[in-house]
PDB file of C-alpha atoms and ligand atoms in Angstrom:
ATOM      1  CA  UNK G 114      64.149 -40.947  74.775  1.00 49.00           C
ATOM      2  CA  UNK G 115      63.155 -37.841  76.680  1.00 51.00           C
ATOM      3  CA  UNK G 116      63.075 -35.910  73.432  1.00 50.00           C
ATOM      4  CA  UNK G 117      60.843 -38.533  71.831  1.00 48.00           C
ATOM      5  CA  UNK G 118      58.338 -38.305  74.699  1.00 47.00           C
ATOM      6  CA  UNK G 119      58.318 -34.527  74.457  1.00 48.00           C
ATOM      7  CA  UNK G 120      57.608 -34.748  70.739  1.00 50.00           C
ATOM      8  CA  UNK G 121      54.860 -37.242  71.373  1.00 47.00           C
ATOM      9  CA  UNK G 122      53.253 -34.957  73.964  1.00 52.00           C
ATOM     10  CA  UNK G 123      53.455 -32.013  71.612  1.00 50.00           C
ATOM     11  CA  UNK G 124      51.797 -34.016  68.858  1.00 49.00           C
ATOM     12  CA  UNK G 125      49.087 -35.196  71.257  1.00 47.00           C
ATOM     13  CA  UNK G 126      48.457 -31.607  72.343  1.00 51.00           C
ATOM     14  CA  UNK G 127      48.182 -30.493  68.714  1.00 50.00           C
ATOM     15  CA  UNK G 128      45.745 -33.307  68.023  1.00 48.00           C
ATOM     16  CA  UNK G 129      43.645 -32.316  71.038  1.00 51.00           C
ATOM     17  CA  UNK G 130      43.519 -28.714  69.872  1.00 45.00           C
ATOM     18  CA  UNK G 131      42.660 -29.589  66.297  1.00 51.00           C
ATOM     19  CA  UNK G 132      39.897 -31.935  67.441  1.00 49.00           C
ATOM     20  CA  UNK G 133      38.400 -29.271  69.721  1.00 53.00           C
ATOM     21  CA  UNK G 134      38.276 -26.921  66.725  1.00 47.00           C
ATOM     22  CA  UNK G 135      37.157 -29.410  64.078  1.00 41.00           C
ATOM     23  CA  UNK G 136      34.301 -31.034  66.021  1.00 45.00           C
ATOM     24  CA  UNK G 137      32.367 -27.761  66.513  1.00 47.00           C
ATOM     25  CA  UNK G 138      33.067 -26.897  62.867  1.00 52.00           C
ATOM     26  CA  UNK G 139      31.381 -30.154  61.847  1.00 44.00           C
ATOM     27  CA  UNK G 140      28.554 -29.999  64.366  1.00 47.00           C
ATOM     28  CA  UNK G 141      27.712 -26.315  63.815  1.00 52.00           C
ATOM     29  CA  UNK G 142      26.303 -26.689  60.293  1.00 52.00           C
ATOM     30  CA  UNK G 143      24.451 -29.872  61.276  1.00 44.00           C
ATOM     31  CA  UNK G 144      22.694 -28.078  64.143  1.00 43.00           C
ATOM     32  CA  UNK G 145      22.052 -25.125  61.851  1.00 47.00           C
ATOM     33  CA  UNK G 146      20.458 -27.366  59.229  1.00 51.00           C
ATOM     34  CA  UNK G 147      18.329 -29.054  61.893  1.00 46.00           C
ATOM     35  CA  UNK G 148      17.116 -25.680  63.190  1.00 44.00           C
ATOM     36  CA  UNK G 149      16.362 -24.519  59.638  1.00 48.00           C
ATOM     37  CA  UNK G 150      14.404 -27.698  58.907  1.00 48.00           C
ATOM     38  CA  UNK G 151      12.477 -27.312  62.160  1.00 46.00           C
ATOM     39  CA  UNK G 152      11.518 -23.712  61.376  1.00 45.00           C
ATOM     40  CA  UNK G 153      10.370 -24.678  57.864  1.00 47.00           C
ATOM     41  CA  UNK G 154       8.272 -27.503  59.314  1.00 45.00           C
ATOM     42  CA  UNK G 155       6.736 -25.153  61.888  1.00 44.00           C
ATOM     43  CA  UNK G 156       5.888 -22.634  59.177  1.00 49.00           C
ATOM     44  CA  UNK G 157       4.344 -25.338  57.002  1.00 58.00           C
ATOM     45  CA  UNK G 158       2.138 -26.658  59.790  1.00 65.00           C
ATOM     46  CA  UNK G 159       0.184 -23.407  59.889  1.00 81.00           C
ATOM     47  CA  UNK G 160      -0.354 -23.424  56.109  1.00 95.00           C
ATOM     48  CA  UNK G 161      -1.612 -26.961  55.646  1.00 97.00           C
ATOM     49  CA  UNK G 162      -5.186 -27.852  54.828  1.00 98.00           C
ATOM     50  CA  UNK G 163      -5.950 -31.474  55.543  1.00 98.00           C
ATOM     51  CA  UNK G 164      -8.675 -33.484  53.875  1.00 98.00           C
ATOM     52  CA  UNK G 165     -10.306 -35.920  56.263  1.00 98.00           C
ATOM     53  CA  UNK G 166     -13.671 -37.601  55.841  1.00 98.00           C
ATOM     54  CA  UNK G 167     -14.691 -35.367  52.888  1.00 98.00           C
ATOM     55  CA  UNK G 168     -13.864 -32.187  54.820  1.00 98.00           C
ATOM     56  CA  UNK G 169     -11.219 -29.481  54.339  1.00 98.00           C
ATOM     57  CA  UNK G 170      -9.649 -28.506  57.679  1.00 98.00           C
ATOM     58  CA  UNK G 171      -9.482 -25.667  58.441  1.00 97.00           C
ATOM     59  CA  UNK G 172     -12.398 -24.737  56.181  1.00 98.00           C
ATOM     60  CA  UNK G 173     -11.182 -21.149  56.137  1.00 98.00           C
ATOM     61  CA  UNK G 174      -7.502 -20.188  56.268  1.00 98.00           C
ATOM     62  CA  UNK G 175      -6.059 -16.662  56.358  1.00 97.00           C
ATOM     63  CA  UNK G 176      -2.501 -16.210  55.065  1.00 97.00           C
ATOM     64  CA  UNK G 177      -0.139 -13.426  54.006  1.00 97.00           C
ATOM     65  CA  UNK G 178       0.570 -12.687  50.339  1.00 96.00           C
ATOM     66  CA  UNK G 179       3.332 -14.990  49.110  1.00 96.00           C
ATOM     67  CA  UNK G 180       2.327 -17.889  51.351  1.00 97.00           C
ATOM     68  CA  UNK G 181       2.322 -21.419  50.011  1.00 97.00           C
ATOM     69  CA  UNK G 182      -0.622 -23.499  51.155  1.00 98.00           C
ATOM     70  CA  UNK G 183      -0.441 -27.282  51.022  1.00 98.00           C
ATOM     71  CA  UNK G 184      -3.461 -29.569  50.874  1.00 98.00           C
ATOM     72  CA  UNK G 185      -2.939 -33.131  52.093  1.00 98.00           C
ATOM     73  CA  UNK G 186      -5.449 -35.902  51.454  1.00 98.00           C
ATOM     74  CA  UNK G 187      -5.862 -38.253  54.417  1.00 98.00           C
ATOM     75  CA  UNK G 188      -8.892 -40.017  52.966  1.00 98.00           C
ATOM     76  CA  UNK G 189      -8.583 -43.389  51.284  1.00 98.00           C
ATOM     77  CA  UNK G 190     -10.374 -42.104  48.198  1.00 97.00           C
ATOM     78  CA  UNK G 191      -9.067 -39.423  45.804  1.00 98.00           C
ATOM     79  CA  UNK G 192      -9.920 -35.725  45.913  1.00 98.00           C
ATOM     80  CA  UNK G 193      -9.156 -32.895  43.498  1.00 98.00           C
ATOM     81  CA  UNK G 194      -8.626 -29.366  44.829  1.00 98.00           C
ATOM     82  CA  UNK G 195      -9.951 -26.770  42.378  1.00 98.00           C
ATOM     83  CA  UNK G 196     -10.101 -23.009  42.642  1.00 98.00           C
ATOM     84  CA  UNK G 197     -13.525 -21.626  41.763  1.00 97.00           C
ATOM     85  CA  UNK G 198     -11.849 -18.961  39.572  1.00 96.00           C
ATOM     86  CA  UNK G 199      -9.649 -21.577  37.865  1.00 96.00           C
ATOM     87  CA  UNK G 200      -6.368 -20.217  39.271  1.00 96.00           C
ATOM     88  CA  UNK G 201      -5.335 -23.751  40.176  1.00 98.00           C
ATOM     89  CA  UNK G 202      -6.438 -27.346  39.929  1.00 98.00           C
ATOM     90  CA  UNK G 203      -4.634 -30.282  41.546  1.00 98.00           C
ATOM     91  CA  UNK G 204      -4.272 -33.701  40.032  1.00 98.00           C
ATOM     92  CA  UNK G 205      -6.349 -36.441  41.674  1.00 98.00           C
ATOM     93  CA  UNK G 206      -4.832 -36.719  45.143  1.00 98.00           C
ATOM     94  CA  UNK G 207      -4.608 -40.265  46.408  1.00 98.00           C
ATOM     95  CA  UNK G 208      -4.110 -41.088  50.078  1.00 98.00           C
ATOM     96  CA  UNK G 209      -1.332 -38.928  51.585  1.00 98.00           C
ATOM     97  CA  UNK G 210      -0.787 -37.100  48.282  1.00 98.00           C
ATOM     98  CA  UNK G 211      -0.469 -33.348  48.536  1.00 98.00           C
ATOM     99  CA  UNK G 212      -0.890 -30.281  46.366  1.00 98.00           C
ATOM    100  CA  UNK G 213       0.698 -26.877  46.986  1.00 98.00           C
ATOM    101  CA  UNK G 214      -0.155 -23.452  45.648  1.00 98.00           C
ATOM    102  CA  UNK G 215       1.504 -20.096  46.355  1.00 97.00           C
ATOM    103  CA  UNK G 216      -0.826 -17.136  46.705  1.00 97.00           C
ATOM    104  CA  UNK G 217       0.904 -14.211  44.971  1.00 96.00           C
ATOM    105  CA  UNK G 218      -1.817 -11.597  45.437  1.00 96.00           C
ATOM    106  CA  UNK G 219      -4.393 -10.568  48.017  1.00 97.00           C
ATOM    107  CA  UNK G 220      -7.983 -11.692  47.769  1.00 97.00           C
ATOM    108  CA  UNK G 221     -10.382 -14.467  48.672  1.00 98.00           C
ATOM    109  CA  UNK G 222      -9.899 -17.853  47.084  1.00 98.00           C
ATOM    110  CA  UNK G 223     -12.881 -20.183  47.144  1.00 98.00           C
ATOM    111  CA  UNK G 224     -12.112 -23.769  46.263  1.00 98.00           C
ATOM    112  CA  UNK G 225     -13.874 -27.115  46.179  1.00 98.00           C
ATOM    113  CA  UNK G 226     -13.296 -30.743  45.297  1.00 98.00           C
ATOM    114  CA  UNK G 227     -13.961 -31.483  41.626  1.00 98.00           C
ATOM    115  CA  UNK G 228     -15.077 -35.027  42.501  1.00 98.00           C
ATOM    116  CA  UNK G 229     -17.269 -34.020  45.454  1.00 98.00           C
ATOM    117  CA  UNK G 230     -18.447 -30.431  44.844  1.00 98.00           C
ATOM    118  CA  UNK G 231     -20.120 -30.243  48.253  1.00 98.00           C
ATOM    119  CA  UNK G 232     -16.589 -30.163  49.714  1.00 98.00           C
ATOM    120  CA  UNK G 233     -15.688 -26.466  49.891  1.00 98.00           C
ATOM    121  CA  UNK G 234     -13.025 -24.317  51.502  1.00 98.00           C
ATOM    122  CA  UNK G 235     -11.628 -20.841  51.452  1.00 98.00           C
ATOM    123  CA  UNK G 236      -8.213 -19.162  51.649  1.00 98.00           C
ATOM    124  CA  UNK G 237      -8.173 -15.463  52.506  1.00 98.00           C
ATOM    125  CA  UNK G 238      -4.950 -13.776  51.354  1.00 97.00           C
ATOM    126  CA  UNK G 239      -4.073 -10.468  53.005  1.00 96.00           C
TER     127      UNK G 239
HETATM  128 CU1   CU J 593     -13.319 -35.046  46.965  1.00 71.09          CU
END
């Protein structure tokens, strides 16, 4: 009987050790993924142009070469984001639709809405 109890205690101790090792192994990558997602979201927030009430906000955005800019339409009517030099043209963006474009070289990008040409904006790539 004494031997059985000793074996049981040893098994319990092994279980405790394995759990203390396995739980951090499982939680580590989850926390890592959460941190990675948070940093991507933070980066995105600075490179988003929103469309509200027929206005691009911010009207002028300065980014580094290689940056992806995302336009998000918050209006309840469609808009189309078009580069003046025809480098890009979005599809018609319905409410909450978005369009992304990566700026591969430096320069000034003037854009407007194809449906409402008085809507204009600018991305300066440095
Ligand atoms: Cu528009």
